[in-house]
CSV table of C-alpha atoms in Angstrom, one decimal:
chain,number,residue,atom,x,y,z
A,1,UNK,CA,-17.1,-4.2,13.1
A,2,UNK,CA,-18.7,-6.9,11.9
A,3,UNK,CA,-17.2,-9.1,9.4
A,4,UNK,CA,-19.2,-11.7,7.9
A,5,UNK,CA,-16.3,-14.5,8.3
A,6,UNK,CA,-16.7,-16.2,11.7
A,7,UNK,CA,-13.4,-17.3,13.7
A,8,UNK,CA,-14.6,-20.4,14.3
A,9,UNK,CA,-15.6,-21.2,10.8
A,10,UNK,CA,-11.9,-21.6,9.3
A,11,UNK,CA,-9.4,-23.2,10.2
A,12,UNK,CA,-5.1,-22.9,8.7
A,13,UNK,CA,-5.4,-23.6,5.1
A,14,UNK,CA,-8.9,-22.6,4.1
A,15,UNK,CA,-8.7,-20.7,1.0
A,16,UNK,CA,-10.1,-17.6,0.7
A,17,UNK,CA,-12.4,-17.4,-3.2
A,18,UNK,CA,-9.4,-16.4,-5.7
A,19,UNK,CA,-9.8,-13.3,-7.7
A,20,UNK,CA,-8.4,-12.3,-11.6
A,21,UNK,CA,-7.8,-8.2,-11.6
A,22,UNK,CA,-6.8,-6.7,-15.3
A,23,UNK,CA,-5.0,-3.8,-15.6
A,24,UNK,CA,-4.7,-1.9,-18.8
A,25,UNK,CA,-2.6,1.3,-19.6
A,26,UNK,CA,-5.9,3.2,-19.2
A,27,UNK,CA,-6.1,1.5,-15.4
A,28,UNK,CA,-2.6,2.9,-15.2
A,29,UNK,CA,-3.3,6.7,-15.7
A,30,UNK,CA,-6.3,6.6,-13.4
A,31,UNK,CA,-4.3,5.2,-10.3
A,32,UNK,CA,-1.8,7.6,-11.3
A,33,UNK,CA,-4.6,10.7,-10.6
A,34,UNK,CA,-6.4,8.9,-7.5
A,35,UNK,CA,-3.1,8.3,-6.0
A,36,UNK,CA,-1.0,10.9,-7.1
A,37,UNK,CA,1.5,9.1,-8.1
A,38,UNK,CA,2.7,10.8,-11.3
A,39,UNK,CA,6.2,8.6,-11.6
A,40,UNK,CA,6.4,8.2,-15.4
A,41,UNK,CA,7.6,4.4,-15.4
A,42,UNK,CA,3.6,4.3,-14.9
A,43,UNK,CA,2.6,5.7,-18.4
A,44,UNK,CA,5.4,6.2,-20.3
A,45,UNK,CA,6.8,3.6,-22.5
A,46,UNK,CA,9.8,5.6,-24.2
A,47,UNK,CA,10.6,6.9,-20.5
A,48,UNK,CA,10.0,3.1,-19.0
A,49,UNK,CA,12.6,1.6,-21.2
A,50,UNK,CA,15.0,4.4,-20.7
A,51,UNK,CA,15.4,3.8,-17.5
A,52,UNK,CA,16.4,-0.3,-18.3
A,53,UNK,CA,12.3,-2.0,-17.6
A,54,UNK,CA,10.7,-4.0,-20.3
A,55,UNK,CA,7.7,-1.9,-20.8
A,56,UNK,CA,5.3,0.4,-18.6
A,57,UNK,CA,4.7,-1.0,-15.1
A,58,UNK,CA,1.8,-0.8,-12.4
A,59,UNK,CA,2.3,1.0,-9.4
A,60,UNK,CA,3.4,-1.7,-6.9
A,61,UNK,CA,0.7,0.0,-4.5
A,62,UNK,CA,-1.9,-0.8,-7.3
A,63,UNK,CA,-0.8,-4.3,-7.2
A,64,UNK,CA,-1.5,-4.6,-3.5
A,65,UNK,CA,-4.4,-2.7,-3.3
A,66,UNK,CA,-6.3,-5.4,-5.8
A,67,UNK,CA,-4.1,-8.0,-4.0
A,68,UNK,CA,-6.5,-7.2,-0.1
A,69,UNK,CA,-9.7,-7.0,-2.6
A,70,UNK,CA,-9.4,-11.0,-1.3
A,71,UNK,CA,-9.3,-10.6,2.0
A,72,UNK,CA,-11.6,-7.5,2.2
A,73,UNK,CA,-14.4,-9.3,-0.3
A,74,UNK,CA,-14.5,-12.4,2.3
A,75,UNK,CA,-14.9,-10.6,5.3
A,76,UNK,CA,-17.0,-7.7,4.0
A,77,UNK,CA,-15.3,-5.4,6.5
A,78,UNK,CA,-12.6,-3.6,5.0
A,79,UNK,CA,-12.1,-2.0,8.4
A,80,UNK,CA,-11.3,-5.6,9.9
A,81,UNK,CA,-8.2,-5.6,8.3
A,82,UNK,CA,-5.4,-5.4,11.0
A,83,UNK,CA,-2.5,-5.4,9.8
A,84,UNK,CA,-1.6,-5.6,5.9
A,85,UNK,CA,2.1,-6.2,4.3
A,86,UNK,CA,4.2,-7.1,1.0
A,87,UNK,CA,7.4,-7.3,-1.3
A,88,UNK,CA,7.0,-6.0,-4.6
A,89,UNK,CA,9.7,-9.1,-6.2
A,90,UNK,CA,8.7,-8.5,-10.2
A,91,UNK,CA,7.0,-5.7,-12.0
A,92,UNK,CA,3.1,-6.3,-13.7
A,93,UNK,CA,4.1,-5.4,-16.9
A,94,UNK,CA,1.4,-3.5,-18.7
A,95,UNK,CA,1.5,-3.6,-22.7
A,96,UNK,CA,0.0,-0.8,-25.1
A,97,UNK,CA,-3.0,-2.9,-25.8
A,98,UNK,CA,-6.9,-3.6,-25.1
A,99,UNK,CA,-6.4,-6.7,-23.4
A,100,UNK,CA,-3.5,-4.9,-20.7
A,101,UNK,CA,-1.8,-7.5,-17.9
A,102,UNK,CA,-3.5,-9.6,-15.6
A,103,UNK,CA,-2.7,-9.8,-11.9
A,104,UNK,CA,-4.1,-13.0,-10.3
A,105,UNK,CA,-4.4,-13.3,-6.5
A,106,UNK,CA,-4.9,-16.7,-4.5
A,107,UNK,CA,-5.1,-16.6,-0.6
A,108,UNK,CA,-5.1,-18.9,2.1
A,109,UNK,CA,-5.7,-19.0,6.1
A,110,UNK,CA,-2.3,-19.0,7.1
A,111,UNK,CA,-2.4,-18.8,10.7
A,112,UNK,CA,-5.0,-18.4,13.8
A,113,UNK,CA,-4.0,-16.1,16.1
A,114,UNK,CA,-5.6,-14.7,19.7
A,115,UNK,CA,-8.4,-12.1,19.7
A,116,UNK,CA,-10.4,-13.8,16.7
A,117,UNK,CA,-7.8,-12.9,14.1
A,118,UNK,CA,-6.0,-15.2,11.2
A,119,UNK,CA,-3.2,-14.3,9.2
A,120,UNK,CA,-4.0,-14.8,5.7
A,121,UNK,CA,-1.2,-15.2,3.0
A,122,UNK,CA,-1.8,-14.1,-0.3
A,123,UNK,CA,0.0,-15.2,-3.6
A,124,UNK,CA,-0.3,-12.6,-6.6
A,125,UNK,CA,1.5,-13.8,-10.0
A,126,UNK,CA,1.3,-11.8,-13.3
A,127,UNK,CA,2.7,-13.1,-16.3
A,128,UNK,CA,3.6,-16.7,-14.7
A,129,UNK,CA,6.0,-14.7,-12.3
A,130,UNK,CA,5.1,-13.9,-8.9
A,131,UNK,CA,4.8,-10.5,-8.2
A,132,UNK,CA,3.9,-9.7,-5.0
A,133,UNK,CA,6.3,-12.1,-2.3
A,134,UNK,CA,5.6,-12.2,2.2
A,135,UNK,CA,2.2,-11.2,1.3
A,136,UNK,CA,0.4,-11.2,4.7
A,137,UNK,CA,-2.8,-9.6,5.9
A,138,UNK,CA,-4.1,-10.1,9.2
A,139,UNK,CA,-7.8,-9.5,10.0
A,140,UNK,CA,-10.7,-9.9,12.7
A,141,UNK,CA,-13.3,-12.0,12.0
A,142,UNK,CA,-16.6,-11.9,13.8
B,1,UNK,CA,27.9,6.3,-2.1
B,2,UNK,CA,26.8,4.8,0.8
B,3,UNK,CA,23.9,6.6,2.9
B,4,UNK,CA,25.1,7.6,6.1
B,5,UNK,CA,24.5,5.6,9.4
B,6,UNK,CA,24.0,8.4,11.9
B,7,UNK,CA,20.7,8.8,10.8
B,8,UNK,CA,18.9,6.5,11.3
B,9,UNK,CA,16.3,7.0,14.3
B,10,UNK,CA,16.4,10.4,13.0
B,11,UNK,CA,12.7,11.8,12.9
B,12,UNK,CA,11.0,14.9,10.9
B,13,UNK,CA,8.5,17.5,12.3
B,14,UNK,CA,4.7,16.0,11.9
B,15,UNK,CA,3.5,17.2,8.6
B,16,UNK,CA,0.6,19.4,7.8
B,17,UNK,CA,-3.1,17.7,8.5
B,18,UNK,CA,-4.7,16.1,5.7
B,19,UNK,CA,-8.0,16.4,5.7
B,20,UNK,CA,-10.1,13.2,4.3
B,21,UNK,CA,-12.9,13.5,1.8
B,22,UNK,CA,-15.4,11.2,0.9
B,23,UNK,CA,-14.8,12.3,-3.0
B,24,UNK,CA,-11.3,11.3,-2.6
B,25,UNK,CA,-11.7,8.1,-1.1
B,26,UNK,CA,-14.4,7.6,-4.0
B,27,UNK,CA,-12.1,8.3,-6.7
B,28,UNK,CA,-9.8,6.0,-4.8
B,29,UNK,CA,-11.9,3.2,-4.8
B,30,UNK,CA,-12.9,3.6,-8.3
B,31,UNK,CA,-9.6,3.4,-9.6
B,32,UNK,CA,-8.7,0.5,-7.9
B,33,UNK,CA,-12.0,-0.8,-9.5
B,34,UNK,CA,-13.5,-1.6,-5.9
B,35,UNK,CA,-17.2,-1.3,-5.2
B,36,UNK,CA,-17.3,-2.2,-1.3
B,37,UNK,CA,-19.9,0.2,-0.4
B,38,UNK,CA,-18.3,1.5,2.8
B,39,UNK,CA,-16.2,3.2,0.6
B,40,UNK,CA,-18.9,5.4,-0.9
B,41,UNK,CA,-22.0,5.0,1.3
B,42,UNK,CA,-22.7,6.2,5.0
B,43,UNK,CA,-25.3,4.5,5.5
B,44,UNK,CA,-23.0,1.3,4.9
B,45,UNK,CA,-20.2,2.3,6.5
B,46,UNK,CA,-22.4,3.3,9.7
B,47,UNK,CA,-24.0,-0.4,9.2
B,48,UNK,CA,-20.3,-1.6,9.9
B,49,UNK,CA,-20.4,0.7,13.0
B,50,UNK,CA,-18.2,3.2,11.5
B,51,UNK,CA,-19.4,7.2,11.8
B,52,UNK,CA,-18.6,7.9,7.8
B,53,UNK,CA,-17.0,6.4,4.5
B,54,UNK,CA,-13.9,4.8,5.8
B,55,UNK,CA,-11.4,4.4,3.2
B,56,UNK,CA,-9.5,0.9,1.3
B,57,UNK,CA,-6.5,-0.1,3.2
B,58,UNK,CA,-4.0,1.1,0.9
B,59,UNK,CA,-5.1,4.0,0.8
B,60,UNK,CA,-3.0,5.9,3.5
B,61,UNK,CA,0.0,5.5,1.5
B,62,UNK,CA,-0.9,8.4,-0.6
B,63,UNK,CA,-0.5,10.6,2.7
B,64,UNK,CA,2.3,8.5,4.7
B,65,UNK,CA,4.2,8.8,1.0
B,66,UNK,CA,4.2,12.2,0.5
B,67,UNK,CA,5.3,12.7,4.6
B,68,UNK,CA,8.7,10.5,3.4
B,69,UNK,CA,9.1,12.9,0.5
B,70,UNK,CA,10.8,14.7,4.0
B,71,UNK,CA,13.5,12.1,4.1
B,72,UNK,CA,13.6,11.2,0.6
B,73,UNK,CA,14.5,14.6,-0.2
B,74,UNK,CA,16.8,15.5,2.5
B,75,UNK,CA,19.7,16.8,1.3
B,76,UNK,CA,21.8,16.0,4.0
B,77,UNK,CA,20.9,12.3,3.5
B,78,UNK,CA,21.6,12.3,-0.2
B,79,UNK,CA,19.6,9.9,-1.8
B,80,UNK,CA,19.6,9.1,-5.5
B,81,UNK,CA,15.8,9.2,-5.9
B,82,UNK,CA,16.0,8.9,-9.8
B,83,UNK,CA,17.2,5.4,-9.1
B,84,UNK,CA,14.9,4.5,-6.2
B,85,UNK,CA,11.9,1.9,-6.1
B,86,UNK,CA,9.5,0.7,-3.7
B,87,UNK,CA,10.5,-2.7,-1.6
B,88,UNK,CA,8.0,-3.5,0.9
B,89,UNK,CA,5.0,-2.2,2.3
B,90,UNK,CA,3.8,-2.5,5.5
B,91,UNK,CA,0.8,-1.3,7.3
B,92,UNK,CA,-0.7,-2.0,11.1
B,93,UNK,CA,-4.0,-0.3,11.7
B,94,UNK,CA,-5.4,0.6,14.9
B,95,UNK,CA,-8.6,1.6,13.1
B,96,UNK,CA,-9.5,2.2,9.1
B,97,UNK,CA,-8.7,5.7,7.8
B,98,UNK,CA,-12.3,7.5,7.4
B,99,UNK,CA,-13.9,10.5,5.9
B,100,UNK,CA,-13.3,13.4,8.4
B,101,UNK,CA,-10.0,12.8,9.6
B,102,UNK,CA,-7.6,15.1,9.8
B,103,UNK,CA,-4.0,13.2,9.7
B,104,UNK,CA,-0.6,14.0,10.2
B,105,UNK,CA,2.1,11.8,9.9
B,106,UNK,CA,5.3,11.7,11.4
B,107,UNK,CA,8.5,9.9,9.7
B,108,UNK,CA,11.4,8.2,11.1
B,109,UNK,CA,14.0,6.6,9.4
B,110,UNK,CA,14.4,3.3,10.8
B,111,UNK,CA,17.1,1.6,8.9
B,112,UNK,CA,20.2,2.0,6.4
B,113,UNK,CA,21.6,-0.6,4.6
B,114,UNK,CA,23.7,-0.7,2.0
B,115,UNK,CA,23.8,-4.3,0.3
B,116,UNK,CA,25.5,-4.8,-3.1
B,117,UNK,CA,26.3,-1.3,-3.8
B,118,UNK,CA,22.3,-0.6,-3.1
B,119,UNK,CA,20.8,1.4,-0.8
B,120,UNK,CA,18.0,0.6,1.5
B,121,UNK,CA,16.2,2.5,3.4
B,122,UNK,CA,13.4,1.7,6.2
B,123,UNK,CA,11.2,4.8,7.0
B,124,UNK,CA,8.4,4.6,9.4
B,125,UNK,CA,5.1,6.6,9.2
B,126,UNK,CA,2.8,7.2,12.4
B,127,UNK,CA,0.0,8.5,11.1
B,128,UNK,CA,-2.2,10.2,13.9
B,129,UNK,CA,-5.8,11.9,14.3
B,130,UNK,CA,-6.8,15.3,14.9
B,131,UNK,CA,-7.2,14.1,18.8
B,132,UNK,CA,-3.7,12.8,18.7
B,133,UNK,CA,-4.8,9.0,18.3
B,134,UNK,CA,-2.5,6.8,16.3
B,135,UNK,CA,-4.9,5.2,13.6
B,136,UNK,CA,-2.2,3.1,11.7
B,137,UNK,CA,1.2,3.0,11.3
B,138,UNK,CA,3.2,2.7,7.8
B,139,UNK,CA,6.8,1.0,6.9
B,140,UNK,CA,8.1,2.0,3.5
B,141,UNK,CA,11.2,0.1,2.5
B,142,UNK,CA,13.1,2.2,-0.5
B,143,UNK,CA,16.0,0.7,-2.5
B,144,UNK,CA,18.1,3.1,-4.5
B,145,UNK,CA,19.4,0.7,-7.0
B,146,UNK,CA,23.8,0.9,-7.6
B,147,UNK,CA,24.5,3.3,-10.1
B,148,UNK,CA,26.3,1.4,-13.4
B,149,UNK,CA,30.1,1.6,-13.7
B,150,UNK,CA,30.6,4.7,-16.3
Protein backbone atom coordinates (compact mmCIF):
# COMPACT_ATOMS: atom_id res chain seq x y z
CA UNK A 1 0.00 0.00 0.00
CA UNK A 2 1.25 3.02 -0.74
CA UNK A 3 -0.58 6.16 -0.07
CA UNK A 4 0.69 9.25 -1.23
CA UNK A 5 0.07 11.18 2.17
CA UNK A 6 3.21 10.77 4.34
CA UNK A 7 2.72 10.35 8.37
CA UNK A 8 5.06 12.81 9.04
CA UNK A 9 3.74 15.37 6.75
CA UNK A 10 0.43 16.21 8.94
CA UNK A 11 -0.03 16.88 11.95
CA UNK A 12 -3.89 17.19 14.22
CA UNK A 13 -5.89 19.70 12.40
CA UNK A 14 -4.65 19.70 8.87
CA UNK A 15 -7.46 19.77 6.61
CA UNK A 16 -7.92 17.43 4.16
CA UNK A 17 -9.02 19.52 0.33
CA UNK A 18 -13.00 19.86 0.84
CA UNK A 19 -15.24 18.33 -1.75
CA UNK A 20 -19.05 19.45 -3.13
CA UNK A 21 -20.97 16.05 -4.32
CA UNK A 22 -24.63 16.68 -6.09
CA UNK A 23 -27.00 14.24 -6.08
CA UNK A 24 -30.05 14.36 -8.33
CA UNK A 25 -33.16 11.95 -8.47
CA UNK A 26 -31.38 10.40 -11.53
CA UNK A 27 -28.12 9.80 -8.98
CA UNK A 28 -30.82 8.21 -6.76
CA UNK A 29 -32.04 5.44 -9.16
CA UNK A 30 -28.54 4.47 -10.08
CA UNK A 31 -27.23 3.82 -6.44
CA UNK A 32 -30.47 2.12 -6.03
CA UNK A 33 -29.29 -0.61 -9.06
CA UNK A 34 -25.44 -0.66 -8.02
CA UNK A 35 -26.36 -1.26 -4.57
CA UNK A 36 -29.43 -2.99 -4.64
CA UNK A 37 -31.11 -1.05 -2.48
CA UNK A 38 -34.54 -0.87 -3.94
CA UNK A 39 -36.27 0.88 -0.59
CA UNK A 40 -38.78 3.24 -2.27
CA UNK A 41 -38.14 6.29 0.11
CA UNK A 42 -35.18 6.49 -2.54
CA UNK A 43 -37.33 7.19 -5.67
CA UNK A 44 -40.63 7.59 -4.79
CA UNK A 45 -42.06 10.93 -3.85
CA UNK A 46 -45.82 9.90 -3.25
CA UNK A 47 -44.43 6.72 -1.25
CA UNK A 48 -41.66 9.19 0.58
CA UNK A 49 -44.28 11.47 2.04
CA UNK A 50 -46.47 8.61 2.95
CA UNK A 51 -44.44 7.40 5.16
CA UNK A 52 -44.11 11.17 7.19
CA UNK A 53 -40.38 12.56 5.08
CA UNK A 54 -40.33 15.76 3.34
CA UNK A 55 -39.50 14.49 -0.01
CA UNK A 56 -37.31 11.61 -1.64
CA UNK A 57 -34.07 10.92 0.28
CA UNK A 58 -30.47 9.53 -0.54
CA UNK A 59 -29.52 6.34 0.67
CA UNK A 60 -27.54 7.18 3.92
CA UNK A 61 -24.78 4.67 2.44
CA UNK A 62 -24.69 7.00 -0.64
CA UNK A 63 -24.04 9.85 1.65
CA UNK A 64 -21.03 8.13 3.13
CA UNK A 65 -19.73 6.63 0.29
CA UNK A 66 -19.12 10.43 -1.31
CA UNK A 67 -18.43 11.46 2.29
CA UNK A 68 -14.58 8.86 2.21
CA UNK A 69 -14.23 10.33 -1.51
CA UNK A 70 -12.09 12.91 0.92
CA UNK A 71 -10.12 10.84 2.59
CA UNK A 72 -9.59 8.28 -0.30
CA UNK A 73 -8.76 11.32 -2.91
CA UNK A 74 -5.89 12.56 -0.38
CA UNK A 75 -4.32 9.41 0.13
CA UNK A 76 -4.74 7.82 -3.31
CA UNK A 77 -5.05 4.43 -1.65
CA UNK A 78 -8.54 3.55 -1.09
CA UNK A 79 -7.17 0.38 0.36
CA UNK A 80 -5.39 2.49 3.21
CA UNK A 81 -8.49 3.08 4.72
CA UNK A 82 -8.63 1.33 8.13
CA UNK A 83 -11.39 1.70 9.70
CA UNK A 84 -14.39 3.89 8.39
CA UNK A 85 -17.63 4.97 10.59
CA UNK A 86 -20.93 7.42 10.81
CA UNK A 87 -24.44 8.58 12.09
CA UNK A 88 -26.86 9.23 9.57
CA UNK A 89 -28.56 12.50 11.95
CA UNK A 90 -30.73 14.22 8.96
CA UNK A 91 -31.80 13.03 5.55
CA UNK A 92 -30.18 14.76 2.03
CA UNK A 93 -33.26 15.61 0.77
CA UNK A 94 -33.42 15.20 -3.02
CA UNK A 95 -36.02 17.47 -5.01
CA UNK A 96 -37.66 16.44 -8.54
CA UNK A 97 -35.44 18.82 -10.29
CA UNK A 98 -32.18 19.33 -12.57
CA UNK A 99 -30.19 20.99 -10.04
CA UNK A 100 -30.96 17.82 -7.22
CA UNK A 101 -29.29 18.41 -3.44
CA UNK A 102 -25.84 19.02 -2.62
CA UNK A 103 -23.92 17.15 0.04
CA UNK A 104 -20.77 19.07 1.03
CA UNK A 105 -17.87 17.28 2.96
CA UNK A 106 -15.10 19.11 5.01
CA UNK A 107 -12.38 16.91 6.78
CA UNK A 108 -9.73 17.39 9.23
CA UNK A 109 -6.70 15.36 10.81
CA UNK A 110 -8.28 14.54 13.95
CA UNK A 111 -5.93 12.42 15.67
CA UNK A 112 -2.33 10.64 15.15
CA UNK A 113 -2.31 7.39 16.16
CA UNK A 114 0.68 4.33 16.29
CA UNK A 115 1.49 2.39 13.12
CA UNK A 116 1.49 5.62 10.72
CA UNK A 117 -2.23 6.04 10.96
CA UNK A 118 -4.50 9.38 11.75
CA UNK A 119 -8.01 9.57 12.47
CA UNK A 120 -9.61 11.89 10.17
CA UNK A 121 -13.10 13.47 11.06
CA UNK A 122 -15.26 14.45 8.46
CA UNK A 123 -18.21 16.93 8.55
CA UNK A 124 -20.94 16.47 5.69
CA UNK A 125 -23.98 19.11 5.70
CA UNK A 126 -26.70 19.20 3.06
CA UNK A 127 -29.11 21.84 3.04
CA UNK A 128 -27.32 23.94 6.07
CA UNK A 129 -28.14 20.76 8.28
CA UNK A 130 -25.51 18.33 9.06
CA UNK A 131 -26.13 15.14 7.81
CA UNK A 132 -23.67 12.83 8.50
CA UNK A 133 -22.62 13.22 12.69
CA UNK A 134 -19.12 10.88 14.58
CA UNK A 135 -17.92 10.76 11.14
CA UNK A 136 -14.49 9.04 11.59
CA UNK A 137 -12.15 7.34 9.18
CA UNK A 138 -8.98 6.12 10.10
CA UNK A 139 -6.21 5.44 7.43
CA UNK A 140 -2.43 4.53 6.86
CA UNK A 141 -0.42 6.91 5.43
CA UNK A 142 2.99 6.05 3.84
CA UNK B 1 -43.41 -3.98 21.64
CA UNK B 2 -40.16 -4.23 22.87
CA UNK B 3 -37.57 -6.64 21.03
CA UNK B 4 -36.68 -9.29 23.21
CA UNK B 5 -33.37 -9.32 25.32
CA UNK B 6 -32.43 -13.01 25.13
CA UNK B 7 -31.09 -12.45 21.91
CA UNK B 8 -28.72 -10.71 21.81
CA UNK B 9 -25.23 -12.55 21.15
CA UNK B 10 -27.35 -14.67 19.19
CA UNK B 11 -25.53 -15.57 15.78
CA UNK B 12 -26.91 -16.98 12.23
CA UNK B 13 -25.29 -19.69 10.00
CA UNK B 14 -22.43 -17.92 7.56
CA UNK B 15 -24.32 -17.01 4.40
CA UNK B 16 -23.74 -18.23 0.93
CA UNK B 17 -20.29 -16.96 -0.76
CA UNK B 18 -20.49 -13.93 -2.77
CA UNK B 19 -18.41 -13.91 -5.38
CA UNK B 20 -16.80 -10.40 -6.38
CA UNK B 21 -16.72 -9.04 -9.88
CA UNK B 22 -14.79 -6.49 -11.37
CA UNK B 23 -18.21 -5.29 -13.39
CA UNK B 24 -19.83 -4.96 -10.12
CA UNK B 25 -17.43 -3.00 -8.31
CA UNK B 26 -17.31 -0.87 -11.71
CA UNK B 27 -20.94 -0.10 -11.67
CA UNK B 28 -20.31 0.62 -8.03
CA UNK B 29 -17.87 3.10 -8.46
CA UNK B 30 -19.76 4.68 -11.22
CA UNK B 31 -22.69 5.27 -9.29
CA UNK B 32 -21.10 6.71 -6.56
CA UNK B 33 -19.51 8.95 -9.39
CA UNK B 34 -15.84 7.86 -8.30
CA UNK B 35 -13.03 7.44 -10.84
CA UNK B 36 -10.08 6.13 -8.55
CA UNK B 37 -8.63 3.83 -10.96
CA UNK B 38 -8.07 0.88 -8.63
CA UNK B 39 -11.60 0.49 -8.90
CA UNK B 40 -11.60 -0.31 -12.54
CA UNK B 41 -7.97 -0.96 -13.59
CA UNK B 42 -5.51 -3.97 -12.63
CA UNK B 43 -2.84 -2.56 -13.67
CA UNK B 44 -3.57 0.30 -10.92
CA UNK B 45 -4.69 -1.63 -8.42
CA UNK B 46 -1.50 -4.01 -8.85
CA UNK B 47 0.55 -0.56 -8.80
CA UNK B 48 -0.99 -0.19 -5.21
CA UNK B 49 0.33 -3.77 -4.49
CA UNK B 50 -3.06 -5.28 -4.71
CA UNK B 51 -3.57 -8.70 -7.03
CA UNK B 52 -6.96 -7.21 -8.77
CA UNK B 53 -9.61 -4.29 -8.74
CA UNK B 54 -10.18 -3.81 -5.08
CA UNK B 55 -13.40 -2.30 -4.37
CA UNK B 56 -14.61 1.53 -2.51
CA UNK B 57 -15.03 1.17 1.13
CA UNK B 58 -18.61 1.21 1.32
CA UNK B 59 -19.00 -1.11 -0.78
CA UNK B 60 -19.24 -4.32 1.48
CA UNK B 61 -22.39 -3.14 2.89
CA UNK B 62 -24.28 -4.39 -0.11
CA UNK B 63 -23.22 -8.02 1.04
CA UNK B 64 -22.88 -7.53 5.01
CA UNK B 65 -26.79 -5.98 4.38
CA UNK B 66 -28.26 -8.53 2.80
CA UNK B 67 -26.45 -11.24 5.52
CA UNK B 68 -28.67 -9.08 8.31
CA UNK B 69 -31.76 -9.48 6.20
CA UNK B 70 -31.18 -13.02 8.52
CA UNK B 71 -32.02 -11.13 11.64
CA UNK B 72 -34.09 -8.48 10.26
CA UNK B 73 -36.44 -10.89 9.18
CA UNK B 74 -36.47 -13.35 11.96
CA UNK B 75 -39.66 -13.97 12.95
CA UNK B 76 -38.92 -14.94 16.26
CA UNK B 77 -37.27 -11.47 16.84
CA UNK B 78 -40.23 -9.51 15.45
CA UNK B 79 -39.08 -6.51 14.06
CA UNK B 80 -41.25 -3.89 12.41
CA UNK B 81 -39.06 -3.48 9.35
CA UNK B 82 -41.66 -1.16 7.58
CA UNK B 83 -40.65 1.35 10.29
CA UNK B 84 -36.89 0.74 10.43
CA UNK B 85 -33.95 3.10 9.28
CA UNK B 86 -30.32 2.90 9.20
CA UNK B 87 -28.37 4.63 12.42
CA UNK B 88 -24.80 4.18 12.17
CA UNK B 89 -22.32 2.50 10.11
CA UNK B 90 -19.32 1.14 11.02
CA UNK B 91 -16.65 -0.66 9.16
CA UNK B 92 -12.89 -2.04 10.38
CA UNK B 93 -10.93 -3.52 7.49
CA UNK B 94 -8.25 -5.88 7.78
CA UNK B 95 -7.69 -5.51 3.96
CA UNK B 96 -9.94 -3.74 0.98
CA UNK B 97 -12.60 -6.11 -0.49
CA UNK B 98 -11.19 -7.09 -4.12
CA UNK B 99 -12.26 -8.69 -7.36
CA UNK B 100 -12.01 -12.50 -6.72
CA UNK B 101 -13.21 -12.89 -3.39
CA UNK B 102 -15.47 -15.16 -2.39
CA UNK B 103 -17.24 -13.71 1.03
CA UNK B 104 -19.43 -14.96 3.50
CA UNK B 105 -20.62 -13.12 6.28
CA UNK B 106 -21.63 -14.11 9.44
CA UNK B 107 -24.20 -11.93 11.77
CA UNK B 108 -24.55 -11.48 15.28
CA UNK B 109 -26.79 -9.40 16.99
CA UNK B 110 -24.89 -7.44 19.39
CA UNK B 111 -27.38 -5.18 21.14
CA UNK B 112 -31.17 -4.42 21.99
CA UNK B 113 -32.32 -1.35 23.18
CA UNK B 114 -35.40 -0.03 23.42
CA UNK B 115 -35.32 3.93 24.04
CA UNK B 116 -38.42 6.05 23.75
CA UNK B 117 -40.71 3.45 22.61
CA UNK B 118 -37.92 2.76 19.61
CA UNK B 119 -36.08 -0.09 18.93
CA UNK B 120 -32.47 -0.36 18.37
CA UNK B 121 -30.69 -2.94 17.21
CA UNK B 122 -26.73 -3.56 16.86
CA UNK B 123 -25.88 -6.39 14.45
CA UNK B 124 -22.39 -7.31 13.59
CA UNK B 125 -21.14 -8.62 10.22
CA UNK B 126 -17.70 -10.65 9.93
CA UNK B 127 -17.20 -10.87 6.61
CA UNK B 128 -14.50 -13.61 5.74
CA UNK B 129 -12.48 -14.94 2.55
CA UNK B 130 -12.72 -18.06 0.81
CA UNK B 131 -9.46 -19.19 3.02
CA UNK B 132 -11.29 -18.30 6.11
CA UNK B 133 -9.45 -14.78 6.65
CA UNK B 134 -11.48 -12.05 8.16
CA UNK B 135 -11.10 -9.03 5.63
CA UNK B 136 -13.37 -6.48 7.45
CA UNK B 137 -15.88 -6.41 9.89
CA UNK B 138 -19.34 -4.45 9.64
CA UNK B 139 -21.62 -2.78 12.58
CA UNK B 140 -25.16 -1.93 11.40
CA UNK B 141 -27.16 0.03 13.92
CA UNK B 142 -31.18 -0.31 12.98
CA UNK B 143 -33.78 1.79 14.66
CA UNK B 144 -37.42 0.75 14.25
CA UNK B 145 -39.03 4.03 14.90
CA UNK B 146 -42.35 3.82 17.83
CA UNK B 147 -45.38 3.08 16.04
CA UNK B 148 -48.03 6.35 16.38
CA UNK B 149 -50.80 6.09 19.04
CA UNK B 150 -53.98 4.83 16.80
Amino acid sequence: MTAKISYDDVEVGTELPARTFGVTRATLVQYAGASGDFNPIHWNEKFATEVGLPDVIAHGMFTMAEAIRVVTDWTGDPGAVVEYGVRFTKPVVVPNDDQGATIEVTAKVGAKLDDNTVRVDLTAMSAGQKVLGMSRAVVRLA
Amino acid sequence: MALDQSFVGRSYPPTDPYEVGREKIREFAEAVGDANPAYTDPDAAKALGYPDVIAPPTFVFSITFRAAQQVVQDPQLGLDYSRVVHGDQKFAYRRPVRAGDRLTVTSTIEGIKSLAGNDILDVRGEVHDEAGEHVVTAWTKLVARAAEEA
